[in-house]
Every structure is written in structure tokens, then in C-alpha cells.
PDB file of C-alpha atoms in Angstrom:
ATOM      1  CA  UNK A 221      72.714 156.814 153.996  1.00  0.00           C
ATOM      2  CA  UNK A 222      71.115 154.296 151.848  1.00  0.00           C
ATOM      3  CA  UNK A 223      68.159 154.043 154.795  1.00  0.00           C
ATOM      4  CA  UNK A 224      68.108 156.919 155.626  1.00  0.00           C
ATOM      5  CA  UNK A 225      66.880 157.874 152.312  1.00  0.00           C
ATOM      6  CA  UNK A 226      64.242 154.939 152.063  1.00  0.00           C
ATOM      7  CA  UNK A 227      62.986 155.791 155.639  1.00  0.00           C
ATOM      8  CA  UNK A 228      62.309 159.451 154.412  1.00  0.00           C
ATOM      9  CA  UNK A 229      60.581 157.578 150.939  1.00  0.00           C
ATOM     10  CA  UNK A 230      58.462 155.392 153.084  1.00  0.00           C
ATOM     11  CA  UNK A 231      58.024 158.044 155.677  1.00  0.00           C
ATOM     12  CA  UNK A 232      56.702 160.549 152.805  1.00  0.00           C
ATOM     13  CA  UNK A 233      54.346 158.221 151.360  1.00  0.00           C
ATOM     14  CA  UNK A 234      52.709 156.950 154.388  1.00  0.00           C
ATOM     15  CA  UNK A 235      51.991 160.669 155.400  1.00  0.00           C
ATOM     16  CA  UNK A 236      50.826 161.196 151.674  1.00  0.00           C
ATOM     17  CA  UNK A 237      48.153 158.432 152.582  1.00  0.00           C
ATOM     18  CA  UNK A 238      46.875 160.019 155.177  1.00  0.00           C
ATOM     19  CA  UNK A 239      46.976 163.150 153.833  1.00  0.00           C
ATOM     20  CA  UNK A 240      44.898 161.736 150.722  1.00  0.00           C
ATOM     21  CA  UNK A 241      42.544 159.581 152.431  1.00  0.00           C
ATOM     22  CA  UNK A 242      41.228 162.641 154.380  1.00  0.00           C
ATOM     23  CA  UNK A 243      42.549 161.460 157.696  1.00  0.00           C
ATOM     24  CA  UNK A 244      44.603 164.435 157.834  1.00  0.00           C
ATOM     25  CA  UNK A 245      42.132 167.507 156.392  1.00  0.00           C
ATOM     26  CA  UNK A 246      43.139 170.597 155.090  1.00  0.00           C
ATOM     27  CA  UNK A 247      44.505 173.181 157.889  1.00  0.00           C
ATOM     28  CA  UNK A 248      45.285 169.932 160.081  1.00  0.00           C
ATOM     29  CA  UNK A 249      48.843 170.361 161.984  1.00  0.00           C
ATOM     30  CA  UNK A 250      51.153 167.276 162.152  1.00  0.00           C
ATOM     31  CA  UNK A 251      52.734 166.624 165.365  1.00  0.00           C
ATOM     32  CA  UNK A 252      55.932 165.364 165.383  1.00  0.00           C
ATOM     33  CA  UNK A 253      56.214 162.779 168.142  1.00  0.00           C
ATOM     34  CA  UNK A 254      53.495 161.296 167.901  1.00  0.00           C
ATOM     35  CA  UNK A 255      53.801 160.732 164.094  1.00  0.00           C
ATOM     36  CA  UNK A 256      56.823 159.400 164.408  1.00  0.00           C
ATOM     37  CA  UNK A 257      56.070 156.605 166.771  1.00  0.00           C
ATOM     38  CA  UNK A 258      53.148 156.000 164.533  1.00  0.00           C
ATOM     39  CA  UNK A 259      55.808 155.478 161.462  1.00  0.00           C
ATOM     40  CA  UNK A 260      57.870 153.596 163.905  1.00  0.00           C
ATOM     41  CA  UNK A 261      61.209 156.278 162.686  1.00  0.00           C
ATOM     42  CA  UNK A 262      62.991 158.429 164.759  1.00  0.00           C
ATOM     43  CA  UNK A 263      62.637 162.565 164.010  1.00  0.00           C
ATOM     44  CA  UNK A 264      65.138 163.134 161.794  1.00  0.00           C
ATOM     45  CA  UNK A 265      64.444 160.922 158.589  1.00  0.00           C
ATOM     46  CA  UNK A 266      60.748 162.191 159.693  1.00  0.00           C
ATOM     47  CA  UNK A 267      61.524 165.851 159.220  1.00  0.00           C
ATOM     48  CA  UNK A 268      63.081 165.092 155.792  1.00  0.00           C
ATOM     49  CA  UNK A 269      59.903 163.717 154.747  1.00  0.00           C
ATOM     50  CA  UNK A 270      57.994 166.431 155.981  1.00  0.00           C
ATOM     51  CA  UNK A 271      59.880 168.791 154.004  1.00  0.00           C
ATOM     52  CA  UNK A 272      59.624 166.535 150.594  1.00  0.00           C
ATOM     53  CA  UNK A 273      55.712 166.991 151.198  1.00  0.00           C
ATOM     54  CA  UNK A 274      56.400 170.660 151.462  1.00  0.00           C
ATOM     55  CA  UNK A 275      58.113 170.580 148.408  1.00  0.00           C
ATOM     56  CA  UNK A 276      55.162 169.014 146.361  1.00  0.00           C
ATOM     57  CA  UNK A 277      53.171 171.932 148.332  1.00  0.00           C
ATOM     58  CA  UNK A 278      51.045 169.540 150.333  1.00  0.00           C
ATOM     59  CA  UNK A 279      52.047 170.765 153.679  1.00  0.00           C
ATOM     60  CA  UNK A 280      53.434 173.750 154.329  1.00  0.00           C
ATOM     61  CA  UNK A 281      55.441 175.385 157.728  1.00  0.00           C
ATOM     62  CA  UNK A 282      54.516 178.095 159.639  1.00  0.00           C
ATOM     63  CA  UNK A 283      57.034 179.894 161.796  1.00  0.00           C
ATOM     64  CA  UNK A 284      57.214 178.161 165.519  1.00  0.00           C
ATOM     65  CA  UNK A 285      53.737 176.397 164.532  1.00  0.00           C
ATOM     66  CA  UNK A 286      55.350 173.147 162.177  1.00  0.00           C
ATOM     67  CA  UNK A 287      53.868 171.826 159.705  1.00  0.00           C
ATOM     68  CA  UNK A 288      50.180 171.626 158.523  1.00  0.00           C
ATOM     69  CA  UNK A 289      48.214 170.161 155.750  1.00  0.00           C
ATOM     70  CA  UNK A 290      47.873 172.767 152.996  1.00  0.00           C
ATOM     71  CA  UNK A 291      44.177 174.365 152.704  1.00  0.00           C
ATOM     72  CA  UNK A 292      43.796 175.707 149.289  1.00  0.00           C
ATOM     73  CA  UNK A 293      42.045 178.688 147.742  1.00  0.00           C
ATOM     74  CA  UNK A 294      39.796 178.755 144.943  1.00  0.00           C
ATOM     75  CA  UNK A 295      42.058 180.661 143.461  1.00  0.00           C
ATOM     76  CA  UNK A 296      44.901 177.780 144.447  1.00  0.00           C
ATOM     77  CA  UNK A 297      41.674 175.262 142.593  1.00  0.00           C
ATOM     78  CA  UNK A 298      41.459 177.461 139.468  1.00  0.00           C
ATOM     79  CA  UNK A 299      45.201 178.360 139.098  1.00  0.00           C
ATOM     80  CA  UNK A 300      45.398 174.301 138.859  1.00  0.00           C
ATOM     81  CA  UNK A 301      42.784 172.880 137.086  1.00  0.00           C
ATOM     82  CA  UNK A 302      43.147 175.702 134.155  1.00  0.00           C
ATOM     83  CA  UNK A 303      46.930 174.592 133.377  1.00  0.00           C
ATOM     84  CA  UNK A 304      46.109 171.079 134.074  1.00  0.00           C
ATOM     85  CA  UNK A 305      43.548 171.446 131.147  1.00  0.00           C
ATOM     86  CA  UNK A 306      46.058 173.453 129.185  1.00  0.00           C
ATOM     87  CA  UNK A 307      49.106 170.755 130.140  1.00  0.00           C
ATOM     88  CA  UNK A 308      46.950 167.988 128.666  1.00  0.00           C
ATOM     89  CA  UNK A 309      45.288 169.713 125.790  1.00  0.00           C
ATOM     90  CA  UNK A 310      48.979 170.105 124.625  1.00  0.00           C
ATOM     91  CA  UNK A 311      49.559 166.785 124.811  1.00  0.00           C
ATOM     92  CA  UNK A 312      46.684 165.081 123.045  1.00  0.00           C
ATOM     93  CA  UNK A 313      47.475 167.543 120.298  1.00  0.00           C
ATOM     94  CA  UNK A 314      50.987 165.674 120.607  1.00  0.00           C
ATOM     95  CA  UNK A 315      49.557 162.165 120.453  1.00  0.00           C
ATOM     96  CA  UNK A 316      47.008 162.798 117.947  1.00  0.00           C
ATOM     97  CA  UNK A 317      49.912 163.963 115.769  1.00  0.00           C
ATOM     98  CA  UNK A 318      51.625 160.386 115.849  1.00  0.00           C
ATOM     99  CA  UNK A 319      48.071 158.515 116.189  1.00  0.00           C
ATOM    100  CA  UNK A 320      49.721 154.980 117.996  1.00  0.00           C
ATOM    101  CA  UNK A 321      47.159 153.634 120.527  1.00  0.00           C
ATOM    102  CA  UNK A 322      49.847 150.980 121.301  1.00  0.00           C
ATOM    103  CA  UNK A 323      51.104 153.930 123.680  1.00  0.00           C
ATOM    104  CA  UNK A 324      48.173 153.428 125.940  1.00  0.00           C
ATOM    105  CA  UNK A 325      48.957 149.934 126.825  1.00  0.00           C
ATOM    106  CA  UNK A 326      50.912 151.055 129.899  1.00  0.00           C
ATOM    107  CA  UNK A 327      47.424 152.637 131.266  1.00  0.00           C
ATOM    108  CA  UNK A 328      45.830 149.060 131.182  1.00  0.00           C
ATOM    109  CA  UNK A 329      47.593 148.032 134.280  1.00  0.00           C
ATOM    110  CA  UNK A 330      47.004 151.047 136.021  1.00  0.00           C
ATOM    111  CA  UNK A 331      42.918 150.343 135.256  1.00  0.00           C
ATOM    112  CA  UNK A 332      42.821 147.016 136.558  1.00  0.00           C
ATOM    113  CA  UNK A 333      44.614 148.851 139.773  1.00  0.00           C
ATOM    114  CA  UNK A 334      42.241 151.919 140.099  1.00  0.00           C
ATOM    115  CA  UNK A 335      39.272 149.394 140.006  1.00  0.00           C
ATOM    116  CA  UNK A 336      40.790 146.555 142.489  1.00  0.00           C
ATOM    117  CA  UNK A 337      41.684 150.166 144.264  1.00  0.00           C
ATOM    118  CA  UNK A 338      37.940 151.158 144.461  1.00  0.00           C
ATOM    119  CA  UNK A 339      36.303 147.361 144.722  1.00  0.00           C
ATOM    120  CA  UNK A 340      38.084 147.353 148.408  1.00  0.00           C
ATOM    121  CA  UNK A 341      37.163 151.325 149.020  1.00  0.00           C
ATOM    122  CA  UNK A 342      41.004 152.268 149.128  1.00  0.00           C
ATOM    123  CA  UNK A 343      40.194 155.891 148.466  1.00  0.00           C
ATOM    124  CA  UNK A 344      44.060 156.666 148.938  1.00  0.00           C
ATOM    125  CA  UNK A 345      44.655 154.274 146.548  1.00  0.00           C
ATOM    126  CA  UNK A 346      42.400 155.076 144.105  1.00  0.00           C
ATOM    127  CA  UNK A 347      43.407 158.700 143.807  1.00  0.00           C
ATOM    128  CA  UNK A 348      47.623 157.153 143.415  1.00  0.00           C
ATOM    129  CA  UNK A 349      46.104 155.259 140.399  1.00  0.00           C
ATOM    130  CA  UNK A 350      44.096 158.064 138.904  1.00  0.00           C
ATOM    131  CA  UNK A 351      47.608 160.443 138.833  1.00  0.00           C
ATOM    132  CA  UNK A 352      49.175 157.475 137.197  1.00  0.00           C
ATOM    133  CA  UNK A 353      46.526 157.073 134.883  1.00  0.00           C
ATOM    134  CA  UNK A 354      46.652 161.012 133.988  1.00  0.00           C
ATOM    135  CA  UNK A 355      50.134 161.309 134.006  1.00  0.00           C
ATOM    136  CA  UNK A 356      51.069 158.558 131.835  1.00  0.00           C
ATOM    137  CA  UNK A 357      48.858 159.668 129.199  1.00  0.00           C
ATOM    138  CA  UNK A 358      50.984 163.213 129.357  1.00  0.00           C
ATOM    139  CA  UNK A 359      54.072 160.522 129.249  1.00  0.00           C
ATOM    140  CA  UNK A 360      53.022 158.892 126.055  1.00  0.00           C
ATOM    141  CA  UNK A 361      53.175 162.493 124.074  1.00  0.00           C
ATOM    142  CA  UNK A 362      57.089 161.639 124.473  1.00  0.00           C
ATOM    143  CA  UNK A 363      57.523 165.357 125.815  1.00  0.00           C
ATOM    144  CA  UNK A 364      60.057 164.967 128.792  1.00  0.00           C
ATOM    145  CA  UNK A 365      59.319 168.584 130.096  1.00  0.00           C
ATOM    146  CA  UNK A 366      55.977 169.052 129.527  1.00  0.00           C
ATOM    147  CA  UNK A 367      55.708 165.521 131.508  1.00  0.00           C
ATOM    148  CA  UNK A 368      58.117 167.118 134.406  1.00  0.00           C
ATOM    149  CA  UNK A 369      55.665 170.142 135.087  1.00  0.00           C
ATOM    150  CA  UNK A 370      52.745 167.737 134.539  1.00  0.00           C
ATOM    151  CA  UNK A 371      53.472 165.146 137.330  1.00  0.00           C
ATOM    152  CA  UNK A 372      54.822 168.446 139.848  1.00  0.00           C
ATOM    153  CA  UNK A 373      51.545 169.843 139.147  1.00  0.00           C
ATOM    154  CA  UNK A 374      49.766 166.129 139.594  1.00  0.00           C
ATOM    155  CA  UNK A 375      51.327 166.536 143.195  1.00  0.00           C
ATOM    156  CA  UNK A 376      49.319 169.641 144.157  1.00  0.00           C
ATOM    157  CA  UNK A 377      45.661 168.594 142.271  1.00  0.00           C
ATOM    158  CA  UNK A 378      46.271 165.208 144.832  1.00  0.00           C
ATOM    159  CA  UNK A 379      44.542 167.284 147.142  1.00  0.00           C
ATOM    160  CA  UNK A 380      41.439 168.247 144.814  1.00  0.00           C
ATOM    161  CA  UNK A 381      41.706 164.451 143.778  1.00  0.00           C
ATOM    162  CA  UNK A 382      40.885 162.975 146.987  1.00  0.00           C
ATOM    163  CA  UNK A 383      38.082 165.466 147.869  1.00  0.00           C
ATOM    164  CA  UNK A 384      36.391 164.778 144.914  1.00  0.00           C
ATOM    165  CA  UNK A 385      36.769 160.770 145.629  1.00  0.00           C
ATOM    166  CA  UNK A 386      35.833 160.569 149.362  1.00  0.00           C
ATOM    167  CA  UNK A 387      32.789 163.107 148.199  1.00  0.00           C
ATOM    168  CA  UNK A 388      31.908 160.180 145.246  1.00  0.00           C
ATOM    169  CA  UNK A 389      31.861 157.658 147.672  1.00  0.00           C
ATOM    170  CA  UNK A 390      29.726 159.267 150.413  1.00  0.00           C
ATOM    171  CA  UNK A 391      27.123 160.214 147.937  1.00  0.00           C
ATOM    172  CA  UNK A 392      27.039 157.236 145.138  1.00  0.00           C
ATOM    173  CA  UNK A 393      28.157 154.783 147.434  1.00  0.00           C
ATOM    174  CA  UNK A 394      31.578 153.302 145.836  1.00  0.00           C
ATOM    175  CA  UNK A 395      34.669 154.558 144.283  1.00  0.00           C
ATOM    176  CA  UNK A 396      33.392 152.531 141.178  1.00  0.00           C
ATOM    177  CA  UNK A 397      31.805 155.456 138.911  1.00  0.00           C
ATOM    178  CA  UNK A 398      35.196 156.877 138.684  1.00  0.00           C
ATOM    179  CA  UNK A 399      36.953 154.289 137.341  1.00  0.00           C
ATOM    180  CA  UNK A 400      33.782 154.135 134.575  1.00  0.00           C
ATOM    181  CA  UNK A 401      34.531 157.398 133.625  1.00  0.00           C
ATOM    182  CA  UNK A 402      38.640 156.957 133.278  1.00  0.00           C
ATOM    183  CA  UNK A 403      37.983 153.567 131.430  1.00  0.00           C
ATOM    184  CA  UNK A 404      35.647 155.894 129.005  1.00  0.00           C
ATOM    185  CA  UNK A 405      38.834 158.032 128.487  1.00  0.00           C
ATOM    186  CA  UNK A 406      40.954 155.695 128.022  1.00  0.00           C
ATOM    187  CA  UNK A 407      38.564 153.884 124.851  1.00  0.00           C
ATOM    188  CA  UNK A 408      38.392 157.351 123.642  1.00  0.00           C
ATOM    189  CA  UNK A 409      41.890 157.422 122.943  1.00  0.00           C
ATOM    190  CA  UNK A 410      41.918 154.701 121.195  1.00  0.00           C
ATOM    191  CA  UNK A 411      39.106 155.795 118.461  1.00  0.00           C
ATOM    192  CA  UNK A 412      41.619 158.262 117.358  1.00  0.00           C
ATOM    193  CA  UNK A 413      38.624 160.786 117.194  1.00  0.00           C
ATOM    194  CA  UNK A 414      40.187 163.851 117.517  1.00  0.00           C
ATOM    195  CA  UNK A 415      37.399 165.993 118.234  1.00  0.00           C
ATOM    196  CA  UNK A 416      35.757 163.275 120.261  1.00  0.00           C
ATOM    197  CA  UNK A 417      38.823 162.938 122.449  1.00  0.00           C
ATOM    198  CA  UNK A 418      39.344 166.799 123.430  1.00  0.00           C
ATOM    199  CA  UNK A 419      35.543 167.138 123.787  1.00  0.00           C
ATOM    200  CA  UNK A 420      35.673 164.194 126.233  1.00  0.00           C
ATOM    201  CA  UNK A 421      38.973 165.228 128.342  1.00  0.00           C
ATOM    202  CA  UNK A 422      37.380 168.808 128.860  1.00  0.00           C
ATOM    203  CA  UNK A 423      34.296 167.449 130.089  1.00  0.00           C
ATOM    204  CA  UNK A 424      36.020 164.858 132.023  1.00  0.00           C
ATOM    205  CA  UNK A 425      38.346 167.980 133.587  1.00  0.00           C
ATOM    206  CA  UNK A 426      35.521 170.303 133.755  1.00  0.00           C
ATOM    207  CA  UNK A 427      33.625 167.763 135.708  1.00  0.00           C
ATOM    208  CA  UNK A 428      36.685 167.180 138.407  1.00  0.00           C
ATOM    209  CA  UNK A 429      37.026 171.187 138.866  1.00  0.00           C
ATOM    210  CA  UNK A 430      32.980 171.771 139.659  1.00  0.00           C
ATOM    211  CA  UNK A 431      33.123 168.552 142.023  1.00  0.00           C
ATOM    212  CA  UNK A 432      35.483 170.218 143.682  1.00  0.00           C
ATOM    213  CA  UNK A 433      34.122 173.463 144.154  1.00  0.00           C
ATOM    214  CA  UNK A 434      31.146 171.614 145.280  1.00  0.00           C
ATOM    215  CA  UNK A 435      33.127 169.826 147.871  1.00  0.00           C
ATOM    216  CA  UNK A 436      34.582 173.191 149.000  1.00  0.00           C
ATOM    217  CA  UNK A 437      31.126 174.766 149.353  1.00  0.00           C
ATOM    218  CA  UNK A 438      29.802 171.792 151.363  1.00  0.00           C
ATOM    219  CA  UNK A 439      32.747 172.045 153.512  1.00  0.00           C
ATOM    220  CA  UNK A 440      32.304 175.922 153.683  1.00  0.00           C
ATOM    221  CA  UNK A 441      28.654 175.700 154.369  1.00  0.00           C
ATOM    222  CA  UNK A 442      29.418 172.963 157.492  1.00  0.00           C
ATOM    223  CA  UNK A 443      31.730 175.198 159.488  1.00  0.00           C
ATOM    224  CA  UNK A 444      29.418 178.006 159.131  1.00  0.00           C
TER     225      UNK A 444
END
């Protein structure tokens, strides 16, 4: 039982890479056998992990068609980035309440990740780091459920997160410029500027959704 469950685990987050490094797109359909040779698991613990991926709404099944990778509308892109920016408006207000920048410590680590992450052009990797980053700044507000609907909702913007960093790196080159822009947050929280820090986490999420859109349209405008 024991690994059977870590076979599902590793199964689910190998597929997640692929999934967030673009090498399986939006609309893409998985195919079972060959996937599972790929993994090196038989087809059960690989059907498990296909549904956990279903659960975080990353894939989704169609009747007698499997699975595919989830295409989102821009109504899926609004509906997420608008309580994303309402999730972590509520908890700055929390943090700015209790003003301890010892809480962002934790998100030093995940810095020094995100950059070896983009120095190497792990795209996949860079976009794990940037959740972490995001979702341990909800953790430090100390708000267990507001951090549970965060990091479910963190599972559906992964998709929206790795558009936005493959498009950085076609056009600018490196994975770098996002990692200036976190590391800007993250000294921002530490001025304690309260007015400085929601001004700069709206434009930082503002930015994100209109990247995205732009990806969309590019995407759009290619197929037509």
C-alpha cells in the first residue's frame, strides 16, 4: 500500500512537469500506455495519479475519450486571478496587522531555488518555486483556511503560471526577470509599507493576469 501510494505521488508529479513545462499543452490527451512505460509504472497506480491531477482541475476526463490537459477560458483566467488577488489582499491585511518580517524567512530558501531554477532554464521548476513563494506568504498570515483554498486555487493558476514563464523566456531570453520581480516583493514586505506593499502585489498580480491574456491571444491568433 505504502508504494502504491508513492508511485501515484511520483507518478502525479512527473505528469505535473510535463504538464507545466508545456510539453503537454492545453487540450493535449494523455495516452495511457505509452505514459506509463515512460513513468516506468504499471496502469493502475497511473490512473490514480491521473485522477489526483483531475482533482487539482489540471486534466480533466471526457466520456470514452480519457484524460486531457485542461484548456481554460478567459472566464476560467478571470474567475482565478480576481480571488487570487482577493485571497492575498486578505492576507497582507493579516500580516500587516502583526508587522513580523521574521515570517518571511521561510521565502529566502525558496528565492535562492526559483533563481538556481531559472539560471539552468527549468521552467517547470521555476513555476513549483513561484507557488511556494506565493503560497507561503498566504501561510505566514497564520490563517489555516484561507491558506487551504489558497494553495487549491495555486493548483489551477499552475497553468496560467507556466504560460506566462515559457512566454518570458521566449521573448526576454531567461527565466531571470521573474525572479527580479518576486525578490522585489519579497523586500517590500519587509519595509512594512503598507500602502507600498498592496500597491506592489496588485501590480505584481495585475501584471501575471495581462501576460496571460497576452499569451492566450498569441496562441489564439496562431491557430487562426
Amino acid at each position: 500500500m505504502i508504494l502504491q501510494e508513492s508511485l501515484v505521488s511520483l507518478a502525479a508529479n512527473e505528469i505535473r512537469k510535463l504538464i507545466v513545462s508545456g510539453e503537454l499543452g492545453p487540450g493535449d490527451k494523455l495516452n495511457e500506455p505509452p505514459l506509463a512505460e515512460r513513468l516506468g509504472i504499471s496502469r493502475p497506480p497511473l490512473r490514480e495519479a491521473l485522477r489526483v491531477l483531475e482533482s487539482e482541475r489540471l486534466l480533466e476526463q471526457t466520456p470514452r475519450r480519457g484524460y486531457r490537459v485542461v484548456a481554460m477560458a478567459d472566464s476560467d483566467v478571470e474567475e482565478i486571478y480576481s480571488l487570487r488577488r482577493a485571497l492575498e489582499m486578505f492576507a497582507l491585511d493579516l500580516l500587516l496587522a502583526h508587522r513580523d518580517t521574521a515570517a518571511f524567512d521561510a521565502l529566502d530558501p525558496i528565492m535562492a531555488t526559483m533563481r538556481a531554477a531559472a539560471k539552468r532554464g527549468d521552467s517547470a521548476a521555476v513555476v513549483q518555486a513561484n507557488v511556494q513563494f506565493h503560497t507561503g506568504i498566504v501561510e505566514a498570515a497564520g490563517h489555516g483556511r484561507l491558506t487551504d483554498a489558497y494553495r487549491t486555487l495555486m493548483l489551477q493558476m499552475q497553468l496560467s503560471m507556466a504560460a506566462n514563464v515559457r512566454s518570458e523566456a521566449r521573448t526576454k531570453g531567461d527565466l531571470t526577470k521573474g525572479c527580479d520581480r518576486h525578490a522585489a516583493l519579497l523586500e517590500c514586505l519587509r519595509t512594512g509599507d503598507a500602502d507600498r506593499i498592496r500597491r506592489e502585489f496588485a501590480e505584481h498580480g495585475e501584471r501575471d493576469y495581462l501576460e496571460r491574456n497576452a499569451v492566450a491571444g498569441r496562441t489564439e491568433a496562431a491557430r487562426a
